[in-house]
Coordinates of C-alpha atoms in Angstrom, one line a residue:
Chain N
M1 CA 6.9 63.6 -24.3
L2 CA 5.8 60.4 -23.5
A3 CA 6.8 59.2 -19.4
R4 CA 8.8 56.3 -19.9
P5 CA 5.9 53.0 -18.4
E6 CA 6.8 51.9 -15.2
P7 CA 8.6 48.3 -15.5
L8 CA 5.6 45.5 -14.8
P9 CA 5.6 43.6 -12.3
R10 CA 7.6 41.0 -11.7
S11 CA 4.5 38.1 -12.5
E12 CA 3.0 40.0 -14.7
A13 CA 5.7 39.9 -17.1
A14 CA 6.9 36.1 -18.6
P15 CA 6.3 33.2 -15.8
T16 CA 9.8 32.5 -15.3
P17 CA 10.6 29.3 -13.2
H18 CA 10.5 31.8 -9.9
S19 CA 6.7 32.8 -11.2
A20 CA 3.8 32.3 -9.0
P21 CA 1.8 29.5 -11.3
W22 CA 5.2 27.7 -10.7
R23 CA 5.7 28.6 -7.0
R24 CA 1.7 27.0 -6.7
L25 CA 2.4 23.9 -8.4
V26 CA 5.7 23.3 -6.2
H27 CA 3.2 23.3 -3.7
H28 CA 0.6 21.8 -4.2
P29 CA -0.1 19.0 -2.3
L30 CA -1.8 17.5 -3.9
V31 CA 1.0 17.2 -7.4
W32 CA 3.3 15.6 -5.1
S33 CA 1.2 12.9 -4.0
G34 CA -0.2 12.6 -7.6
L35 CA 3.6 12.7 -8.9
L36 CA 5.0 10.3 -5.9
L37 CA 2.1 7.5 -6.8
L38 CA 3.3 7.8 -10.4
M39 CA 6.6 7.7 -9.9
F40 CA 5.9 4.5 -7.7
L41 CA 4.3 3.0 -10.6
L42 CA 6.6 4.0 -13.2
L43 CA 9.1 2.4 -10.7
F44 CA 7.6 -1.0 -9.6
S45 CA 6.8 -1.8 -13.7
F46 CA 9.8 -0.2 -15.3
L47 CA 12.1 -0.9 -13.5
G48 CA 11.7 -3.1 -11.5
P49 CA 12.2 -6.0 -12.9
V50 CA 15.2 -5.6 -13.8
F51 CA 15.8 -5.3 -10.1
Y52 CA 14.2 -8.4 -9.6
H53 CA 13.4 -11.0 -11.4
K54 CA 14.0 -13.8 -9.7
D55 CA 11.7 -16.7 -11.5
V56 CA 10.1 -13.9 -13.5
N57 CA 8.7 -16.0 -15.9
T58 CA 8.6 -19.2 -15.7
V59 CA 6.5 -21.8 -14.6
H60 CA 6.6 -24.1 -12.0
V61 CA 4.3 -26.4 -12.2
S62 CA 3.9 -27.9 -9.1
Q63 CA 3.9 -24.6 -7.0
M64 CA 0.6 -22.4 -8.4
L65 CA -0.9 -20.7 -6.4
M66 CA 0.7 -20.8 -3.0
P67 CA 0.4 -18.2 -0.2
P68 CA 3.2 -15.9 -0.1
S69 CA 6.1 -16.7 0.8
R70 CA 9.8 -16.4 1.4
A71 CA 10.9 -17.8 -2.1
F72 CA 7.6 -15.3 -3.6
P73 CA 6.8 -12.9 -1.5
L74 CA 3.1 -12.4 -3.0
G75 CA 2.2 -16.1 -3.5
T76 CA 2.4 -17.8 -7.1
D77 CA -0.6 -17.2 -9.8
A78 CA -2.6 -20.1 -11.5
L79 CA 0.7 -20.9 -14.2
G80 CA 2.8 -20.9 -11.0
E81 CA 4.0 -17.9 -11.8
N82 CA 6.0 -15.8 -9.2
E83 CA 3.3 -13.3 -8.7
L84 CA 5.1 -9.4 -7.5
G85 CA 7.2 -9.7 -10.3
E86 CA 4.4 -10.5 -12.8
L87 CA 2.4 -7.5 -11.5
M88 CA 6.2 -5.6 -12.3
I89 CA 6.1 -7.1 -15.5
G90 CA 2.3 -6.6 -15.9
G91 CA 2.1 -3.0 -15.3
Q92 CA 4.3 -2.0 -18.2
L93 CA 1.9 -2.4 -21.1
P94 CA -1.9 -0.6 -19.2
I95 CA 1.0 2.8 -18.2
W96 CA 3.0 2.7 -21.5
S97 CA -0.1 3.0 -23.7
G98 CA -2.8 3.9 -20.9
F99 CA -0.8 7.5 -21.7
L100 CA 0.0 7.7 -25.3
A101 CA -3.3 6.2 -26.0
A102 CA -5.0 9.5 -24.4
F103 CA -2.7 11.6 -25.8
A104 CA -3.1 10.4 -29.0
A105 CA -7.2 11.5 -28.4
T106 CA -6.1 14.7 -27.1
V107 CA -4.1 15.7 -29.7
L108 CA -6.3 15.0 -32.6
G109 CA -9.7 16.0 -30.6
A110 CA -7.7 19.5 -30.2
A111 CA -6.8 19.1 -33.7
V112 CA -10.3 19.3 -34.8
G113 CA -12.2 21.2 -32.2
I114 CA -9.1 23.9 -32.4
A115 CA -10.3 23.6 -36.2
G116 CA -13.6 23.3 -35.7
G117 CA -14.0 26.6 -32.9
F118 CA -11.4 28.7 -34.5
G119 CA -12.6 28.0 -37.8
G120 CA -15.3 29.3 -40.5
R121 CA -18.6 27.4 -40.1
L122 CA -18.5 24.9 -42.4
M123 CA -15.5 23.9 -40.7
D124 CA -17.3 23.6 -37.7
S125 CA -20.1 21.9 -38.5
I126 CA -18.0 19.2 -40.9
T127 CA -15.7 18.2 -37.1
M128 CA -19.0 18.7 -35.2
R129 CA -20.8 15.7 -37.6
L130 CA -17.9 13.3 -37.9
A131 CA -17.2 13.8 -34.0
D132 CA -21.3 13.5 -33.9
G133 CA -21.1 10.3 -35.8
V134 CA -17.6 8.9 -34.2
L135 CA -18.9 9.0 -31.0
G136 CA -21.6 6.4 -30.8
V137 CA -18.7 4.0 -31.9
P138 CA -18.1 2.4 -28.4
Q139 CA -14.1 1.9 -28.4
V140 CA -14.0 -1.7 -26.9
V141 CA -16.1 -3.0 -29.9
A142 CA -14.4 -1.4 -32.2
I143 CA -11.3 -2.7 -30.3
L144 CA -12.5 -6.5 -30.4
L145 CA -13.7 -6.1 -34.5
V146 CA -9.7 -4.7 -34.7
E147 CA -8.6 -8.1 -32.9
S148 CA -10.6 -10.5 -34.9
I149 CA -8.8 -9.4 -37.7
F150 CA -5.6 -8.4 -36.9
G151 CA -5.1 -10.4 -33.9
I152 CA -3.7 -8.7 -30.8
H153 CA -1.2 -6.1 -30.9
A154 CA -0.6 -3.1 -28.3
S155 CA 0.3 -0.4 -30.9
L156 CA -3.8 -1.4 -32.4
L157 CA -5.4 -0.4 -29.6
V158 CA -4.2 2.7 -29.3
L159 CA -4.8 3.2 -32.7
I160 CA -8.2 2.2 -32.4
F161 CA -8.7 4.2 -29.6
A162 CA -6.8 7.6 -30.1
L163 CA -9.6 7.8 -33.1
T164 CA -12.7 6.3 -31.0
A165 CA -11.6 8.9 -28.0
W166 CA -11.2 11.9 -29.8
P167 CA -14.8 14.0 -30.1
L168 CA -15.2 13.5 -26.2
T169 CA -11.7 16.1 -26.1
A170 CA -12.7 17.6 -29.9
R171 CA -16.2 18.9 -28.4
L172 CA -14.6 20.5 -25.2
L173 CA -12.6 22.0 -26.4
R174 CA -14.1 23.6 -29.7
A175 CA -16.4 24.6 -27.4
E176 CA -14.1 26.6 -25.7
T177 CA -12.2 28.4 -28.8
L178 CA -16.1 29.7 -29.1
A179 CA -16.2 30.8 -25.8
L180 CA -12.6 32.5 -25.9
R181 CA -13.3 33.5 -30.1
V182 CA -14.6 36.5 -28.6
T183 CA -13.1 37.6 -26.0
P184 CA -12.0 40.9 -26.5
F185 CA -8.9 40.6 -26.6
I186 CA -9.0 37.9 -29.7
E187 CA -10.2 40.3 -31.0
A188 CA -7.9 43.0 -30.5
A189 CA -5.1 40.4 -31.8
R190 CA -7.3 39.7 -35.0
A191 CA -7.9 43.3 -35.8
G192 CA -4.1 43.8 -34.8
G193 CA -3.6 42.0 -38.5
S194 CA -2.0 39.2 -36.8
P195 CA -2.7 35.7 -39.5
S196 CA -4.7 33.6 -37.8
W197 CA -1.7 30.9 -36.7
R198 CA -0.6 33.4 -34.6
V199 CA -3.5 34.6 -32.6
L200 CA -3.9 30.5 -32.7
L201 CA -0.3 30.0 -31.3
R202 CA 0.0 33.4 -29.0
H203 CA -3.5 33.5 -27.8
V204 CA -5.7 31.1 -28.0
L205 CA -3.1 27.9 -27.2
P206 CA -2.5 28.9 -23.7
N207 CA -5.8 30.2 -22.1
L208 CA -6.8 26.3 -23.0
F209 CA -4.5 24.9 -21.4
D210 CA -7.1 24.5 -18.5
A211 CA -9.3 22.4 -20.6
L212 CA -6.4 20.2 -22.0
V213 CA -5.6 19.4 -19.0
A214 CA -8.8 18.4 -17.5
T215 CA -9.2 16.7 -21.0
F216 CA -6.2 14.5 -21.2
Q217 CA -7.6 13.6 -17.7
T218 CA -10.6 12.0 -18.8
Q219 CA -9.2 10.6 -21.8
F220 CA -6.1 8.6 -19.8
T221 CA -8.5 7.6 -17.4
N222 CA -11.2 6.5 -21.1
A223 CA -8.0 4.7 -22.6
V224 CA -6.9 2.5 -19.0
L225 CA -10.0 1.7 -18.6
V226 CA -10.6 0.7 -21.9
L227 CA -7.3 -1.5 -22.4
A228 CA -8.3 -2.5 -19.8
I229 CA -10.9 -4.3 -20.8
A230 CA -9.3 -4.8 -23.6
S231 CA -6.1 -6.7 -22.5
F232 CA -9.0 -9.4 -19.8
V233 CA -11.1 -9.6 -23.1
G234 CA -7.5 -10.2 -24.6
A235 CA -6.1 -13.6 -22.9
G236 CA -8.1 -15.5 -24.4
M237 CA -6.5 -14.2 -27.3
G238 CA -2.7 -15.4 -26.2
A239 CA -2.6 -11.4 -24.9
P240 CA 0.8 -9.6 -23.9
W241 CA 1.1 -10.2 -20.5
N242 CA -0.6 -7.3 -18.2
W243 CA -2.9 -6.2 -15.4
G244 CA -5.9 -6.7 -17.2
S245 CA -5.1 -10.2 -18.6
M246 CA -4.1 -11.5 -15.0
I247 CA -7.3 -11.2 -14.2
Y248 CA -9.0 -13.3 -16.0
E249 CA -6.1 -16.0 -15.5
N250 CA -6.1 -15.9 -12.1
Q251 CA -10.4 -15.8 -11.9
N252 CA -10.6 -18.9 -10.0
A253 CA -8.1 -17.6 -7.5
L254 CA -10.6 -16.1 -5.4
L255 CA -12.4 -19.5 -4.9
S256 CA -8.7 -20.7 -3.5
G257 CA -8.5 -17.9 -1.5
Q258 CA -5.6 -16.0 -3.3
W259 CA -7.7 -12.8 -3.0
W260 CA -5.4 -10.5 -3.6
L261 CA -3.8 -11.8 -7.2
I262 CA -7.6 -10.5 -8.2
V263 CA -7.7 -7.3 -5.9
L264 CA -3.6 -6.1 -6.5
P265 CA -4.1 -5.0 -10.3
G266 CA -7.5 -4.1 -10.2
A267 CA -6.2 -1.5 -7.3
L268 CA -3.2 -1.0 -9.0
F269 CA -5.3 0.4 -12.1
A270 CA -6.9 2.6 -10.0
L271 CA -3.9 4.1 -8.6
L272 CA -2.1 4.4 -12.2
V273 CA -5.4 6.9 -13.0
V274 CA -5.7 8.1 -9.3
S275 CA -2.1 9.3 -9.8
V276 CA -2.9 11.0 -13.0
Y277 CA -5.8 12.5 -12.1
L278 CA -3.8 14.3 -9.2
I279 CA -1.4 15.8 -11.3
G280 CA -3.8 16.9 -13.8
E281 CA -5.8 18.8 -10.7
G282 CA -2.5 19.8 -9.2
L283 CA -1.7 21.5 -12.4
R284 CA -5.1 22.8 -13.2
A285 CA -4.8 24.9 -10.0
A286 CA -1.9 26.5 -9.8
F287 CA -2.1 28.7 -13.5
N288 CA -5.9 28.7 -12.7
P289 CA -6.0 32.7 -13.1
Q290 CA -7.9 32.8 -10.6
A291 CA -5.6 31.8 -7.6
E292 CA -3.4 34.8 -9.0
L293 CA -6.5 37.2 -7.9
R294 CA -7.5 35.7 -5.1
N295 CA -3.8 36.1 -3.1
R296 CA -2.9 39.1 -5.0
P297 CA -6.3 41.4 -4.6
E298 CA -3.9 44.4 -5.9
A299 CA -3.6 43.5 -9.4
L300 CA -7.3 43.3 -10.2
S301 CA -7.0 46.9 -10.0
Chain E
M1 CA -45.1 21.2 -33.9
S2 CA -42.9 21.6 -37.0
G3 CA -39.8 23.1 -34.9
L4 CA -39.8 19.3 -33.6
L5 CA -41.1 17.4 -36.7
R6 CA -37.8 19.4 -38.4
F7 CA -35.6 18.6 -34.5
L8 CA -36.1 14.5 -35.3
T9 CA -35.8 14.4 -39.0
G10 CA -32.5 16.5 -38.5
R11 CA -31.8 13.3 -36.2
V12 CA -33.2 10.6 -37.9
L13 CA -30.9 11.2 -40.5
Q14 CA -27.6 11.3 -39.1
V15 CA -28.6 8.0 -37.5
V16 CA -29.0 6.8 -40.8
L17 CA -25.8 7.8 -41.6
T18 CA -23.9 7.5 -38.9
L19 CA -25.2 3.5 -39.9
L20 CA -24.7 3.8 -43.1
G21 CA -21.4 4.6 -42.2
V22 CA -20.2 2.3 -39.5
S23 CA -22.0 -0.6 -42.4
L24 CA -19.0 0.5 -44.9
V25 CA -16.9 1.4 -42.3
T26 CA -17.5 -2.3 -40.7
F27 CA -17.6 -3.8 -44.4
A28 CA -14.7 -2.9 -45.9
L29 CA -12.5 -4.4 -42.1
V30 CA -13.9 -7.7 -42.5
H31 CA -13.0 -7.2 -47.1
A32 CA -9.6 -6.0 -46.1
M33 CA -8.1 -8.6 -45.4
P34 CA -5.0 -9.1 -48.1
G35 CA -5.2 -12.2 -49.8
N36 CA -8.6 -13.2 -51.5
L37 CA -10.5 -15.8 -49.4
A38 CA -11.4 -17.9 -51.4
Q39 CA -7.1 -19.4 -51.3
E40 CA -6.4 -19.0 -48.1
M41 CA -9.8 -21.0 -46.9
L42 CA -9.8 -24.1 -49.5
G43 CA -5.4 -24.0 -48.5
R44 CA -2.2 -23.8 -49.9
E45 CA -2.0 -26.8 -52.9
A46 CA -5.7 -26.1 -54.0
T47 CA -5.3 -25.4 -57.8
P48 CA -6.4 -22.2 -59.7
E49 CA -10.3 -24.3 -60.8
R50 CA -11.3 -24.8 -57.5
V51 CA -9.6 -21.4 -56.5
R52 CA -11.6 -19.0 -59.5
S53 CA -14.5 -21.6 -59.1
L54 CA -15.4 -20.7 -55.0
T55 CA -14.3 -17.1 -55.7
R56 CA -17.6 -16.8 -58.0
L57 CA -19.4 -18.8 -55.9
L58 CA -19.0 -16.6 -52.8
G59 CA -18.5 -13.1 -55.3
L60 CA -15.3 -12.2 -54.2
D61 CA -15.3 -10.9 -57.7
Q62 CA -18.0 -9.1 -57.8
P63 CA -17.4 -4.8 -57.4
W64 CA -16.9 -3.7 -54.1
P65 CA -20.6 -1.9 -54.1
V66 CA -23.0 -5.1 -55.0
Q67 CA -20.1 -7.2 -52.3
Y68 CA -21.5 -4.5 -50.1
I69 CA -24.8 -5.0 -50.8
R70 CA -25.0 -8.5 -50.3
W71 CA -23.5 -9.0 -47.1
L72 CA -26.4 -6.2 -45.9
A73 CA -29.1 -8.7 -47.3
L74 CA -27.0 -11.9 -45.7
L75 CA -27.8 -9.8 -42.1
V76 CA -31.7 -8.8 -42.5
S77 CA -31.8 -12.5 -43.6
P78 CA -34.8 -14.1 -42.2
S79 CA -32.7 -17.2 -39.5
D80 CA -29.7 -14.2 -39.8
L81 CA -32.6 -11.6 -37.7
R82 CA -33.7 -14.1 -35.2
G83 CA -30.4 -15.0 -33.9
L84 CA -28.8 -11.6 -33.8
G85 CA -32.6 -10.2 -31.8
A86 CA -32.3 -14.1 -29.4
L87 CA -28.8 -12.8 -28.6
T88 CA -29.7 -8.9 -28.8
V89 CA -32.1 -9.2 -26.0
P90 CA -30.4 -10.8 -23.8
T91 CA -28.6 -7.2 -23.7
L92 CA -30.8 -4.8 -23.8
E93 CA -32.5 -6.8 -20.8
L94 CA -29.3 -5.9 -18.8
L95 CA -29.1 -2.6 -20.6
G96 CA -32.6 -1.2 -19.8
I97 CA -32.4 -2.5 -16.0
A98 CA -29.1 -1.3 -14.7
G99 CA -29.9 1.8 -16.9
S100 CA -33.2 2.6 -14.5
V101 CA -31.8 1.9 -11.5
A102 CA -29.0 3.2 -12.0
L103 CA -30.6 6.9 -13.0
V104 CA -32.7 6.5 -10.0
V105 CA -29.4 5.8 -7.9
A106 CA -27.8 8.4 -9.9
L107 CA -30.2 11.5 -10.0
G108 CA -30.9 10.8 -6.2
V109 CA -27.7 11.3 -5.3
A110 CA -26.6 14.2 -7.4
S111 CA -29.8 15.7 -5.4
L112 CA -28.1 14.6 -2.0
Q113 CA -25.4 16.2 -3.2
A114 CA -26.5 19.2 -3.9
R115 CA -28.3 20.2 -1.1
L116 CA -25.7 19.7 1.1
R117 CA -23.1 21.5 -1.4
G118 CA -19.9 21.4 0.2
S119 CA -20.6 20.0 3.5
R120 CA -17.6 17.1 4.1
L121 CA -21.3 14.0 2.9
D122 CA -20.8 15.9 -0.3
R123 CA -16.8 16.2 -0.4
G124 CA -17.1 12.0 0.5
I125 CA -19.7 10.9 -1.6
G126 CA -17.9 12.7 -5.1
I127 CA -14.4 10.9 -3.8
A128 CA -16.2 8.0 -3.3
A129 CA -17.9 8.6 -6.5
Y130 CA -14.8 8.9 -8.7
V131 CA -13.2 5.7 -6.8
L132 CA -15.7 3.3 -8.3
Y133 CA -14.9 4.8 -10.9
T134 CA -11.7 4.2 -11.2
L135 CA -11.8 0.8 -10.8
P136 CA -12.3 -1.2 -14.1
S137 CA -16.1 -3.1 -14.7
F138 CA -15.2 -6.3 -15.1
W139 CA -12.7 -6.2 -11.8
V140 CA -15.8 -4.7 -9.5
G141 CA -18.1 -8.4 -11.3
L142 CA -16.0 -10.1 -10.1
M143 CA -15.7 -8.6 -6.4
L144 CA -18.9 -8.5 -6.5
L145 CA -19.4 -12.6 -7.9
W146 CA -16.2 -13.3 -5.0
W147 CA -18.5 -11.4 -2.0
F148 CA -22.2 -12.8 -2.8
A149 CA -21.9 -15.3 -4.5
D150 CA -19.0 -17.6 -3.3
W151 CA -18.6 -16.6 -0.2
L152 CA -22.0 -15.7 1.2
L153 CA -23.6 -18.3 -1.4
W154 CA -26.4 -15.6 -1.5
L155 CA -26.6 -15.1 -4.7
P156 CA -26.4 -17.2 -8.2
A157 CA -22.7 -17.3 -9.7
T158 CA -24.1 -16.8 -13.9
G159 CA -26.6 -14.7 -15.2
P160 CA -29.7 -15.6 -16.6
Q161 CA -29.2 -17.9 -19.4
P162 CA -31.4 -18.5 -21.9
A163 CA -33.5 -20.8 -21.0
G164 CA -34.3 -23.4 -18.2
Q165 CA -35.1 -21.8 -15.3
S166 CA -38.0 -20.0 -13.5
V167 CA -38.7 -16.0 -13.4
A168 CA -37.8 -15.9 -10.1
H169 CA -34.0 -17.5 -10.5
W170 CA -34.2 -15.5 -14.0
W171 CA -34.1 -11.7 -11.5
L172 CA -32.6 -13.3 -8.7
R173 CA -29.5 -13.7 -11.7
M174 CA -30.1 -10.7 -12.4
I175 CA -29.2 -8.5 -9.7
L176 CA -25.0 -9.4 -9.9
P177 CA -24.8 -8.0 -13.5
V178 CA -27.5 -5.4 -13.4
L179 CA -25.6 -3.9 -10.0
T180 CA -22.8 -4.1 -11.2
L181 CA -23.7 -2.2 -14.6
V182 CA -25.2 0.0 -12.9
L183 CA -22.1 0.7 -10.1
A184 CA -19.4 1.6 -13.3
T185 CA -21.8 4.3 -14.5
V186 CA -23.3 5.2 -12.2
A187 CA -20.3 7.0 -10.2
S188 CA -20.0 9.1 -13.8
W189 CA -23.8 10.1 -13.6
S190 CA -23.4 11.5 -10.2
T191 CA -21.1 13.7 -10.8
L192 CA -22.9 15.3 -14.5
F193 CA -26.4 15.2 -12.5
R194 CA -24.6 16.8 -9.7
A195 CA -22.9 19.5 -12.3
A196 CA -26.5 19.7 -14.3
I197 CA -29.3 20.3 -10.5
E198 CA -26.6 22.6 -9.2
E199 CA -26.9 24.5 -12.5
A200 CA -30.5 25.0 -11.8
L201 CA -30.2 25.4 -8.5
R202 CA -28.3 28.9 -8.5
S203 CA -31.0 30.2 -11.8
D204 CA -33.7 33.1 -10.5
Y205 CA -37.1 31.4 -10.7
V206 CA -35.0 29.0 -7.7
R207 CA -34.3 32.1 -6.0
T208 CA -37.5 33.2 -6.4
A209 CA -38.6 30.0 -4.8
R210 CA -36.7 30.5 -2.1
A211 CA -37.6 33.5 -1.4
K212 CA -41.1 32.6 -1.4
G213 CA -40.2 30.2 1.7
L214 CA -40.8 26.6 0.4
S215 CA -38.8 24.3 1.5
E216 CA -35.3 22.8 -0.2
G217 CA -36.7 19.7 -0.3
Q218 CA -39.3 21.7 -2.7
V219 CA -37.3 24.1 -4.7
L220 CA -35.9 20.9 -5.6
R221 CA -38.5 19.0 -7.1
R222 CA -40.3 21.4 -8.0
H223 CA -38.1 24.3 -9.8
A224 CA -34.7 22.3 -9.7
L225 CA -34.7 18.7 -11.3
R226 CA -36.8 20.4 -13.9
P227 CA -34.8 21.8 -16.1
A228 CA -31.7 19.9 -14.5
A229 CA -33.7 17.0 -17.1
L230 CA -32.1 18.2 -20.5
P231 CA -28.8 17.8 -19.5
V232 CA -29.7 14.3 -18.0
I233 CA -31.2 13.4 -20.9
T234 CA -28.1 14.4 -22.5
V235 CA -25.9 12.1 -20.6
V236 CA -27.9 8.9 -20.6
G237 CA -28.4 9.0 -23.7
M238 CA -24.1 9.4 -24.8
S239 CA -23.6 7.4 -22.2
L240 CA -24.4 4.6 -24.1
P241 CA -21.0 3.2 -26.3
T242 CA -19.3 4.0 -22.3
M243 CA -22.3 0.9 -21.1
F244 CA -21.3 -0.5 -24.0
N245 CA -17.8 -1.3 -23.4
N246 CA -19.3 -2.2 -20.1
V247 CA -21.6 -4.6 -21.0
V248 CA -18.8 -6.9 -22.8
A249 CA -17.0 -7.6 -19.8
I250 CA -19.6 -7.7 -18.0
E251 CA -21.3 -11.0 -19.7
L252 CA -17.8 -12.4 -19.9
V253 CA -18.1 -12.8 -16.0
F254 CA -22.0 -13.6 -15.8
A255 CA -21.4 -16.1 -18.2
M256 CA -24.3 -14.6 -20.3
A257 CA -25.2 -14.9 -23.1
G258 CA -26.1 -11.8 -25.2
L259 CA -24.4 -9.3 -27.8
G260 CA -21.3 -8.5 -25.6
S261 CA -19.7 -12.2 -25.4
S262 CA -20.7 -13.7 -28.8
L263 CA -18.4 -10.8 -30.2
V264 CA -15.9 -12.2 -27.7
S265 CA -16.3 -15.5 -28.9
A266 CA -16.4 -15.0 -32.6
V267 CA -12.8 -12.1 -32.0
W268 CA -11.5 -15.3 -29.8
G269 CA -12.0 -17.9 -32.2
L270 CA -10.9 -14.5 -35.2
Q271 CA -14.4 -15.4 -37.2
Y272 CA -14.4 -12.0 -38.5
G273 CA -17.6 -12.1 -40.4
M274 CA -19.8 -12.8 -37.6
A275 CA -17.7 -10.1 -36.4
G276 CA -19.1 -7.7 -38.2
Y277 CA -22.4 -8.1 -38.0
L278 CA -22.0 -7.4 -34.4
V279 CA -20.8 -4.9 -34.1
L280 CA -23.5 -3.3 -36.6
V281 CA -25.5 -4.9 -34.4
I282 CA -24.9 -3.2 -31.3
A283 CA -24.0 0.0 -33.9
A284 CA -27.6 -0.2 -33.9
V285 CA -28.4 -0.7 -30.6
T286 CA -26.4 2.3 -29.4
A287 CA -27.9 4.5 -32.5
L288 CA -31.0 3.6 -31.6
G289 CA -30.8 4.2 -28.2
S290 CA -29.5 7.6 -28.3
L291 CA -32.3 8.4 -31.4
L292 CA -34.9 7.4 -28.4
A293 CA -32.2 9.7 -25.8
D294 CA -33.1 12.9 -28.3
L295 CA -36.8 12.0 -28.7
L296 CA -37.4 12.3 -24.9
Y297 CA -35.1 15.7 -25.1
A298 CA -37.6 17.2 -27.6
L299 CA -39.9 16.1 -25.8
A300 CA -39.2 17.9 -22.3
D301 CA -38.0 21.3 -24.3
P302 CA -40.6 23.3 -25.5
R303 CA -38.0 25.8 -26.6
I304 CA -37.9 22.6 -29.8
Q305 CA -41.5 21.9 -30.2
F306 CA -41.8 25.5 -30.8
S307 CA -39.6 26.9 -32.6

């Protein structure tokens, strides 16, 4: 008679909230610093204006470019508005549009890339030719062209970014999918008769986690930078208020000594990007199978 | 030699197809405005006859393939070409100078990092490169302007102008825009180059070279940099669109006349016709640039020539 199999050791079973990867994630310093930073920025931009709306968006013509004072903790900008309030509101657009654009580009690129890597050769060459074609389009240029026709709308910017930035993700995901396709366990799954969609869902996608996180990091950085440039340029067209247009409006503040009007928005852009990067690095380190092997050498046998 | 020819024909074909696609999409966008263009131009009180005659005059009643050909033909008319050419040159100058400087600097930094693998300096450079990468290029440009032009008064506050300055002054004015673009590009390049060089350093022939007794510098220069040149060329070729993103911002910050700033002006004035032409030129420059990179790649990789 067949012996009863031993129950699997805990961490080889399906991951639970207390399994090794989650524990590593929760204890990872990178994840915490990134999360805290992101939380701060989210609260600053979205909750801040709710509580702190002293003279926000009110123009004080007589008090332009004033240094910090009790009434205006960060001074006033070139239009006489409260700088602290402006910084808070100014973050909303870069944050939500950055995340949405990066998410859309990642999803679109991943779909195309996985389809190309997993589908037949025809699908692969079609998708790659398409990707190569779109790859040569500078995102800011495409955004500007569309803006000249349809005017400046934040959701339009997100759409154009997603439509022009997906090839980078597609290429990476295609390479990863192709590499996975020839691994023994995928071949075994297909040989066992699993339909393709099931193989994709249960075996391919979980192994693409690392690549997906990495590509989202890159796309987020690109999205924030591209949309920053678009906002900077768009300030000349009446764009909705955000850090990028603030830098444009206050360019001359550097001459008159209010350097923080330029330095702060720029630093906030960088902090936004860094926060997501840190969270991504933490996620990848925590869910890295190599880490499992490092901690538990007996898992190798 | 036939392998090279086949490779190049394939790439040229791809460039042509890409440009065709870009021109079609641009044309579709520019002419997709809802409503009749002639009606817009004449205003609300125009009589139907006037709208009709203007429509015929502008060729708006032709089938769209004809309109498309006419639009393209306008682009290559001598006066347009001259104007667009005058705009392209400053942009190409900026791209060329900054690209060359960034290439040299990035290779140098990457080699240094590869040699000091794992040390604190290596990690420090990596972190510095990443921080630089996250800063928007226009912000870096403004900072440089502030320090060097406003504060120290060492350098002029605008980029090169189309005419009316000596050669020396032209170079002086070029320093800050080039520096900004270099800083914006070097960050990502040095990281990617470093990966390529480290990959090459792990190969067997490098191990042999070290076993022979060559110094690390000699190993790097003679055996690692050559195979690393291939991914380097690929990275540079693929960076052109991103560099154009930054060029638009830099031309604006430094008040330079070029493709980027002209596109911005066209957009501000909602002149989508002009914007469409400029986009096509930019796409052509980008495509030709990547074609050039592909050519260099084919020349550098003997496997392509003899396949």
